C-alpha positions as a Python dict, from the first residue, in 0.01 Angstrom:
ca = {
    (1, 'X'): (0, 0, 0),
    (2, 'X'): (129, 346, -95),
    (3, 'X'): (69, 638, 141),
    (4, 'X'): (180, 999, 178),
    (5, 'X'): (325, 1095, 518),
    (6, 'X'): (182, 1416, 666),
    (7, 'X'): (391, 1475, 980),
    (8, 'X'): (568, 1303, 1271),
    (9, 'X'): (416, 1195, 1601),
    (10, 'X'): (579, 1233, 1946),
    (11, 'X'): (778, 912, 1892),
    (12, 'X'): (922, 1016, 1556),
    (13, 'X'): (685, 795, 1356),
    (14, 'X'): (527, 918, 1034),
    (15, 'X'): (154, 990, 1039),
    (16, 'X'): (-84, 912, 754),
    (17, 'X'): (-450, 811, 730),
    (18, 'X'): (-613, 495, 592),
    (19, 'X'): (-991, 510, 551),
    (20, 'X'): (-999, 808, 790),
    (21, 'X'): (-814, 608, 1058),
    (22, 'X'): (-473, 733, 1175),
    (23, 'X'): (-172, 518, 1082),
    (24, 'X'): (170, 543, 1247),
    (25, 'X'): (456, 451, 1013),
    (26, 'X'): (803, 371, 1149),
    (27, 'X'): (1104, 522, 971),
    (28, 'X'): (903, 752, 746),
    (29, 'X'): (938, 1130, 714),
    (30, 'X'): (691, 1408, 633),
    (31, 'X'): (597, 1451, 264),
    (32, 'X'): (739, 1112, 167),
    (33, 'X'): (548, 868, -50),
    (34, 'X'): (613, 526, 97),
    (35, 'X'): (513, 165, 51),
    (36, 'X'): (400, 34, 388),
    (37, 'X'): (330, -295, 559),
    (38, 'X'): (57, -295, 827),
    (39, 'X'): (197, -447, 1147),
    (40, 'X'): (-100, -400, 1377),
    (41, 'X'): (-459, -285, 1353),
    (42, 'X'): (-635, -144, 1658),
    (43, 'X'): (-985, -2, 1690),
    (44, 'X'): (-860, 356, 1655),
    (45, 'X'): (-530, 330, 1467),
    (46, 'X'): (-293, 127, 1250),
    (47, 'X'): (76, 61, 1312),
    (48, 'X'): (292, 9, 1004),
    (49, 'X'): (648, 18, 879),
    (50, 'X'): (792, 163, 560),
    (51, 'X'): (920, -117, 335),
    (52, 'X'): (1028, 114, 51),
    (53, 'X'): (1060, 487, -5),
    (54, 'X'): (908, 588, -337),
    (55, 'X'): (951, 963, -302),
    (56, 'X'): (1217, 1059, -46),
    (57, 'X'): (1230, 1365, 177),
    (58, 'X'): (1522, 1604, 141),
    (59, 'X'): (1568, 1553, 517),
    (60, 'X'): (1637, 1179, 477),
    (61, 'X'): (1999, 1070, 514),
    (62, 'X'): (2181, 742, 466),
    (63, 'X'): (2182, 542, 789),
    (64, 'X'): (2534, 476, 919),
    (65, 'X'): (2453, 209, 1181),
    (66, 'X'): (2447, -165, 1101),
    (67, 'X'): (2200, -230, 1386),
    (68, 'X'): (1945, 30, 1281),
    (69, 'X'): (1691, -211, 1134),
    (70, 'X'): (1676, -437, 1440),
    (71, 'X'): (1781, -232, 1744),
    (72, 'X'): (1520, 43, 1752),
    (73, 'X'): (1728, 267, 1976),
    (74, 'X'): (1813, 533, 1718),
    (75, 'X'): (1460, 600, 1598),
    (76, 'X'): (1564, 917, 1411),
    (77, 'X'): (1895, 811, 1254),
    (78, 'X'): (1737, 828, 906),
    (79, 'X'): (1671, 1202, 957),
    (80, 'X'): (1930, 1480, 924),
    (81, 'X'): (2053, 1602, 1260),
    (82, 'X'): (1953, 1960, 1178),
    (83, 'X'): (1596, 1848, 1106),
    (84, 'X'): (1592, 1635, 1422),
    (85, 'X'): (1659, 1940, 1635),
    (86, 'X'): (1391, 2141, 1454),
    (87, 'X'): (1145, 1853, 1503),
    (88, 'X'): (1214, 1834, 1877),
    (89, 'X'): (1181, 2208, 1928),
    (90, 'X'): (849, 2211, 1740),
    (91, 'X'): (730, 1903, 1929),
    (92, 'X'): (781, 2079, 2262),
    (93, 'X'): (588, 2385, 2138),
    (94, 'X'): (301, 2172, 2008),
    (95, 'X'): (269, 1961, 2324),
    (96, 'X'): (273, 2266, 2553),
    (97, 'X'): (-2, 2417, 2342),
    (98, 'X'): (-210, 2105, 2279),
    (99, 'X'): (-185, 1927, 2616),
    (100, 'X'): (-86, 2213, 2845),
    (101, 'X'): (-311, 2474, 2679),
    (102, 'X'): (-18, 2709, 2739),
    (103, 'X'): (112, 2990, 2523),
    (104, 'X'): (468, 3009, 2654),
    (105, 'X'): (806, 3121, 2530),
    (106, 'X'): (1001, 2821, 2399),
    (107, 'X'): (1366, 2905, 2344),
    (108, 'X'): (1579, 2762, 2064),
    (109, 'X'): (1689, 2406, 2132),
    (110, 'X'): (2039, 2350, 2269),
    (111, 'X'): (2229, 2061, 2115),
    (112, 'X'): (2578, 1911, 2093),
    (113, 'X'): (2752, 1627, 1907),
    (114, 'X'): (2509, 1366, 1774),
    (115, 'X'): (2734, 1063, 1839),
    (116, 'X'): (2953, 916, 2116),
    (117, 'X'): (2775, 1118, 2386),
    (118, 'X'): (2650, 844, 2621),
    (119, 'X'): (2860, 789, 2934),
    (120, 'X'): (2656, 487, 3048),
    (121, 'X'): (2510, 172, 2892),
    (122, 'X'): (2334, -146, 3008),
    (123, 'X'): (2408, -454, 2796),
    (124, 'X'): (2229, -790, 2805),
    (125, 'X'): (2395, -1124, 2750),
    (126, 'X'): (2304, -1487, 2681),
    (127, 'X'): (2412, -1769, 2449),
    (128, 'X'): (2751, -1612, 2380),
    (129, 'X'): (2606, -1276, 2278),
    (130, 'X'): (2644, -938, 2446),
    (131, 'X'): (2436, -646, 2326),
    (132, 'X'): (2093, -485, 2312),
    (133, 'X'): (1748, -640, 2296),
    (134, 'X'): (1595, -622, 1950),
    (135, 'X'): (1301, -383, 1947),
    (136, 'X'): (997, -536, 2115),
    (137, 'X'): (1171, -867, 2198),
    (138, 'X'): (1416, -1029, 2439),
    (139, 'X'): (1636, -1140, 2149),
    (140, 'X'): (1988, -1005, 2185),
    (141, 'X'): (2158, -820, 1901),
    (142, 'X'): (2534, -854, 1937),
    (143, 'X'): (2686, -506, 1956),
    (144, 'X'): (3049, -439, 1873),
    (145, 'X'): (3033, -61, 1830),
    (146, 'X'): (2738, 163, 1918),
    (147, 'X'): (2754, 510, 1765),
    (148, 'X'): (2585, 665, 2069),
    (149, 'X'): (2841, 540, 2320),
    (150, 'X'): (3156, 706, 2448),
    (151, 'X'): (3449, 564, 2253),
    (152, 'X'): (3606, 426, 2570),
    (153, 'X'): (3293, 217, 2632),
    (154, 'X'): (3304, 87, 2275),
    (155, 'X'): (3666, -20, 2327),
    (156, 'X'): (3567, -213, 2640),
    (157, 'X'): (3273, -389, 2470),
    (158, 'X'): (3512, -569, 2236),
    (159, 'X'): (3695, -718, 2536),
    (160, 'X'): (3396, -815, 2749),
    (161, 'X'): (3357, -1163, 2888),
    (162, 'X'): (3016, -1314, 2951),
    (163, 'X'): (2854, -1238, 3286),
    (164, 'X'): (2556, -1412, 3444),
    (165, 'X'): (2360, -1085, 3453),
    (166, 'X'): (2326, -753, 3273),
    (167, 'X'): (2645, -556, 3224),
    (168, 'X'): (2649, -191, 3330),
    (169, 'X'): (2933, 21, 3199),
    (170, 'X'): (2983, 383, 3300),
    (171, 'X'): (3264, 626, 3221),
    (172, 'X'): (3357, 971, 3347),
    (173, 'X'): (3282, 1271, 3127),
    (174, 'X'): (3652, 1303, 3036),
    (175, 'X'): (3655, 931, 2943),
    (176, 'X'): (3949, 857, 3171),
    (177, 'X'): (3780, 635, 3430),
    (178, 'X'): (3539, 348, 3380),
    (179, 'X'): (3318, 110, 3581),
    (180, 'X'): (3229, -234, 3449),
    (181, 'X'): (2976, -419, 3666),
    (182, 'X'): (3151, -350, 3993),
    (183, 'X'): (3087, -147, 4305),
    (184, 'X'): (3377, 96, 4281),
    (185, 'X'): (3322, 467, 4224),
    (186, 'X'): (3470, 699, 3966),
    (187, 'X'): (3495, 1076, 3960),
    (188, 'X'): (3359, 1310, 3694),
    (189, 'X'): (3343, 1687, 3651),
    (190, 'X'): (3066, 1929, 3559),
    (191, 'X'): (3204, 2280, 3540),
    (192, 'X'): (3397, 2350, 3860),
    (193, 'X'): (3221, 2076, 4057),
    (194, 'X'): (3334, 1716, 4102),
    (195, 'X'): (3109, 1415, 4150),
    (196, 'X'): (3154, 1055, 4258),
    (197, 'X'): (2954, 803, 4057),
    (198, 'X'): (2872, 439, 4115),
    (199, 'X'): (2726, 206, 3852),
    (200, 'X'): (2367, 232, 3978),
    (201, 'X'): (2349, 601, 4064),
    (202, 'X'): (2154, 850, 3855),
    (203, 'X'): (2360, 1091, 3649),
    (204, 'X'): (2291, 1263, 3316),
    (205, 'X'): (2410, 1036, 3034),
    (206, 'X'): (2510, 1306, 2783),
    (207, 'X'): (2870, 1392, 2864),
    (208, 'X'): (2870, 1695, 2633),
    (209, 'X'): (2556, 1877, 2749),
    (210, 'X'): (2526, 1819, 3125),
    (211, 'X'): (2703, 2148, 3198),
    (212, 'X'): (2475, 2334, 2955),
    (213, 'X'): (2173, 2180, 3128),
    (214, 'X'): (2293, 2281, 3474),
    (215, 'X'): (2389, 2628, 3356),
    (216, 'X'): (2031, 2674, 3235),
    (217, 'X'): (1912, 2589, 3586),
    (218, 'X'): (2153, 2846, 3732),
    (219, 'X'): (2028, 3102, 3482),
    (220, 'X'): (1670, 3038, 3598),
    (221, 'X'): (1766, 3133, 3954),
    (222, 'X'): (1721, 3508, 3934),
    (223, 'X'): (1856, 3605, 4276),
    (224, 'X'): (1998, 3472, 4602),
    (225, 'X'): (1736, 3253, 4773),
    (226, 'X'): (1711, 3154, 5138),
    (227, 'X'): (1578, 2800, 5111),
    (228, 'X'): (1559, 2546, 4830),
    (229, 'X'): (1406, 2200, 4792),
    (230, 'X'): (1585, 1980, 4537),
    (231, 'X'): (1328, 1708, 4463),
    (232, 'X'): (1434, 1380, 4295),
    (233, 'X'): (1787, 1501, 4362),
    (234, 'X'): (1974, 1190, 4243),
    (235, 'X'): (2338, 1211, 4348),
    (236, 'X'): (2297, 1575, 4455),
    (237, 'X'): (2446, 1710, 4133),
    (238, 'X'): (2204, 1998, 4072),
    (239, 'X'): (2183, 2111, 4435),
    (240, 'X'): (2562, 2111, 4465),
    (241, 'X'): (2598, 2293, 4133),
    (242, 'X'): (2373, 2581, 4245),
    (243, 'X'): (2470, 2575, 4616),
    (244, 'X'): (2631, 2921, 4603),
    (245, 'X'): (2297, 3073, 4497),
    (246, 'X'): (2098, 2951, 4799),
    (247, 'X'): (2155, 2974, 5175),
    (248, 'X'): (2012, 2628, 5254),
    (249, 'X'): (1920, 2330, 5033),
    (250, 'X'): (1742, 2002, 5113),
    (251, 'X'): (1762, 1723, 4855),
    (252, 'X'): (1519, 1427, 4850),
    (253, 'X'): (1558, 1102, 4657),
    (254, 'X'): (1423, 749, 4716),
    (255, 'X'): (1740, 569, 4597),
    (256, 'X'): (1981, 470, 4872),
    (257, 'X'): (2278, 450, 4633),
    (258, 'X'): (2197, 799, 4503),
    (259, 'X'): (2193, 945, 4855),
    (260, 'X'): (2516, 766, 4952),
    (261, 'X'): (2685, 925, 4650),
    (262, 'X'): (2520, 1260, 4725),
    (263, 'X'): (2673, 1265, 5072),
    (264, 'X'): (3013, 1184, 4921),
    (265, 'X'): (2970, 1460, 4662),
    (266, 'X'): (2880, 1710, 4933),
    (267, 'X'): (3208, 1639, 5113),
    (268, 'X'): (3407, 1624, 4789),
    (269, 'X'): (3302, 1980, 4703),
    (270, 'X'): (3321, 2114, 5060),
    (271, 'X'): (2954, 2211, 5055),
    (272, 'X'): (2807, 2272, 5401),
    (273, 'X'): (2464, 2422, 5319),
    (274, 'X'): (2301, 2111, 5171),
    (275, 'X'): (2146, 1805, 5336),
    (276, 'X'): (1984, 1493, 5193),
    (277, 'X'): (1685, 1275, 5276),
    (278, 'X'): (1642, 920, 5145),
    (279, 'X'): (1269, 877, 5085),
    (280, 'X'): (1002, 918, 4820),
    (281, 'X'): (919, 1282, 4751),
    (282, 'X'): (547, 1224, 4809),
    (283, 'X'): (625, 1091, 5159),
    (284, 'X'): (805, 1409, 5265),
    (285, 'X'): (670, 1699, 5060),
    (286, 'X'): (391, 1790, 5307),
    (287, 'X'): (642, 1847, 5588),
    (288, 'X'): (797, 2158, 5430),
    (289, 'X'): (693, 2521, 5466),
    (290, 'X'): (854, 2858, 5395),
    (291, 'X'): (1053, 2740, 5091),
    (292, 'X'): (1159, 3009, 4843),
    (293, 'X'): (1278, 2793, 4551),
    (294, 'X'): (1197, 2438, 4442),
    (295, 'X'): (1380, 2239, 4176),
    (296, 'X'): (1211, 1923, 4046),
    (297, 'X'): (1373, 1661, 3823),
    (298, 'X'): (1117, 1378, 3824),
    (299, 'X'): (1128, 1049, 3630),
    (300, 'X'): (958, 1019, 3291),
    (301, 'X'): (614, 978, 3454),
    (302, 'X'): (636, 1335, 3583),
    (303, 'X'): (497, 1468, 3911),
    (304, 'X'): (238, 1276, 4112),
    (305, 'X'): (-82, 1457, 4215),
    (306, 'X'): (14, 1490, 4582),
    (307, 'X'): (345, 1657, 4496),
    (308, 'X'): (173, 1900, 4259),
    (309, 'X'): (-81, 1983, 4530),
    (310, 'X'): (188, 2058, 4788),
    (311, 'X'): (403, 2257, 4547),
    (312, 'X'): (112, 2500, 4538),
    (313, 'X'): (53, 2483, 4913),
    (314, 'X'): (421, 2550, 4987),
    (315, 'X'): (396, 2823, 4722),
    (316, 'X'): (765, 2899, 4655),
    (317, 'X'): (849, 3213, 4464),
    (318, 'X'): (1002, 3012, 4180),
    (319, 'X'): (998, 2652, 4053),
    (320, 'X'): (1248, 2512, 3805),
    (321, 'X'): (1122, 2196, 3638),
    (322, 'X'): (1373, 1963, 3470),
    (323, 'X'): (1183, 1720, 3246),
    (324, 'X'): (1281, 1424, 3028),
    (325, 'X'): (931, 1388, 2880),
    (326, 'X'): (753, 1689, 2726),
    (327, 'X'): (416, 1507, 2739),
    (328, 'X'): (412, 1478, 3119),
    (329, 'X'): (578, 1820, 3145),
    (330, 'X'): (290, 1980, 2953),
    (331, 'X'): (37, 1803, 3176),
    (332, 'X'): (212, 1911, 3496),
    (333, 'X'): (258, 2273, 3385),
    (334, 'X'): (-113, 2288, 3307),
    (335, 'X'): (-193, 2152, 3655),
    (336, 'X'): (28, 2418, 3814),
    (337, 'X'): (-96, 2702, 3594),
    (338, 'X'): (-351, 2837, 3843),
    (339, 'X'): (-67, 2929, 4079),
    (340, 'X'): (233, 2965, 3846),
    (341, 'X'): (322, 3141, 3524),
    (342, 'X'): (569, 2965, 3295),
    (343, 'X'): (834, 3224, 3208),
    (344, 'X'): (1019, 3011, 2954),
    (345, 'X'): (1093, 2658, 2841),
    (346, 'X'): (1425, 2556, 2688),
    (347, 'X'): (1456, 2221, 2505),
    (348, 'X'): (1793, 2046, 2531),
    (349, 'X'): (1873, 1756, 2298),
    (350, 'X'): (2030, 1529, 2558),
    (351, 'X'): (1941, 1216, 2355),
    (352, 'X'): (2040, 1272, 1989),
    (353, 'X'): (1914, 1029, 1723),
    (354, 'X'): (1623, 924, 1949),
    (355, 'X'): (1282, 1091, 1989),
    (356, 'X'): (1355, 1194, 2351),
    (357, 'X'): (1418, 1556, 2452),
    (358, 'X'): (1496, 1721, 2786),
    (359, 'X'): (1343, 2055, 2888),
    (360, 'X'): (1415, 2320, 3151),
    (361, 'X'): (1109, 2522, 3253),
    (362, 'X'): (1115, 2830, 3477),
    (363, 'X'): (794, 2898, 3672),
    (364, 'X'): (717, 3211, 3873),
    (365, 'X'): (447, 3243, 4139),
    (366, 'X'): (150, 3449, 4022),
    (367, 'X'): (62, 3761, 4215),
    (368, 'X'): (-255, 3731, 4422),
}
């Protein structure tokens, strides 16, 4: 079946219509005429893949990865990198408008190198193969060189021996130190701050853009604040990075390994105005009052309803929202819009060649 692609959805799939029903087409670009194969038919939509490109978009490029057809990780590798960044910036604008019902300033997207940016990877292994799961399966694709990974990690992959569990590899941002499935820690830098990392602790995976991301957070802090809550604080990286802009900071994270590393990072940087709590945010949020600034960096699911309720009860002067999913970001900003005005949103392409995009949003308390 031949179809014309109209636009891309949030996952980078082409959109067309068959008998007035929407059809999502993998690996197709806007304005292309493609031959498709229907993979799945649901009551409200079709899922399909492009089996041949009859009329190609000027934004289509030759794919340079041998695993592209089976891996599924680089969902946008067939698109030019320039167009990818335009797509992600426009996607953020559309979602904020469509889901969030918000007319906000969206700044130009910030981006860096498209390859070799990841400082961490999890590999699966069985039957003498080490690599990634094929898309939608538990079948392992043997990986010898992944274009997204730091070159030091790629060098290590070639020398790996089989383990009896998943293999986690993490390297420092300068690529000098590396962890391979062990409990040691390594040190990495972001600007003038140093951080200890263990294999399980949360840390931004893009070694090129983490400083840009954190500098955006600093830029959103418009003055010296008295008190700050750093929610979903991970290893304390953001709180430590902005510690000179606030008199007192409290970080909360549910992961024990994150908090252990956060305490180490506090001492490593000689920071004495930050403390950490190991618990779920929703278990602690109601205990805080008189907070001037709140920074939130939640998982992909976004903020839970209780946390959103208490953000408005605590009523800080400013909230900075770090999001890895613009869909849940738009929902949460809408839910906070009675109390807060969104001053600006800046997309950051922390995950090149995939459909994911990070955003930094700056919210200011409305005058009553």
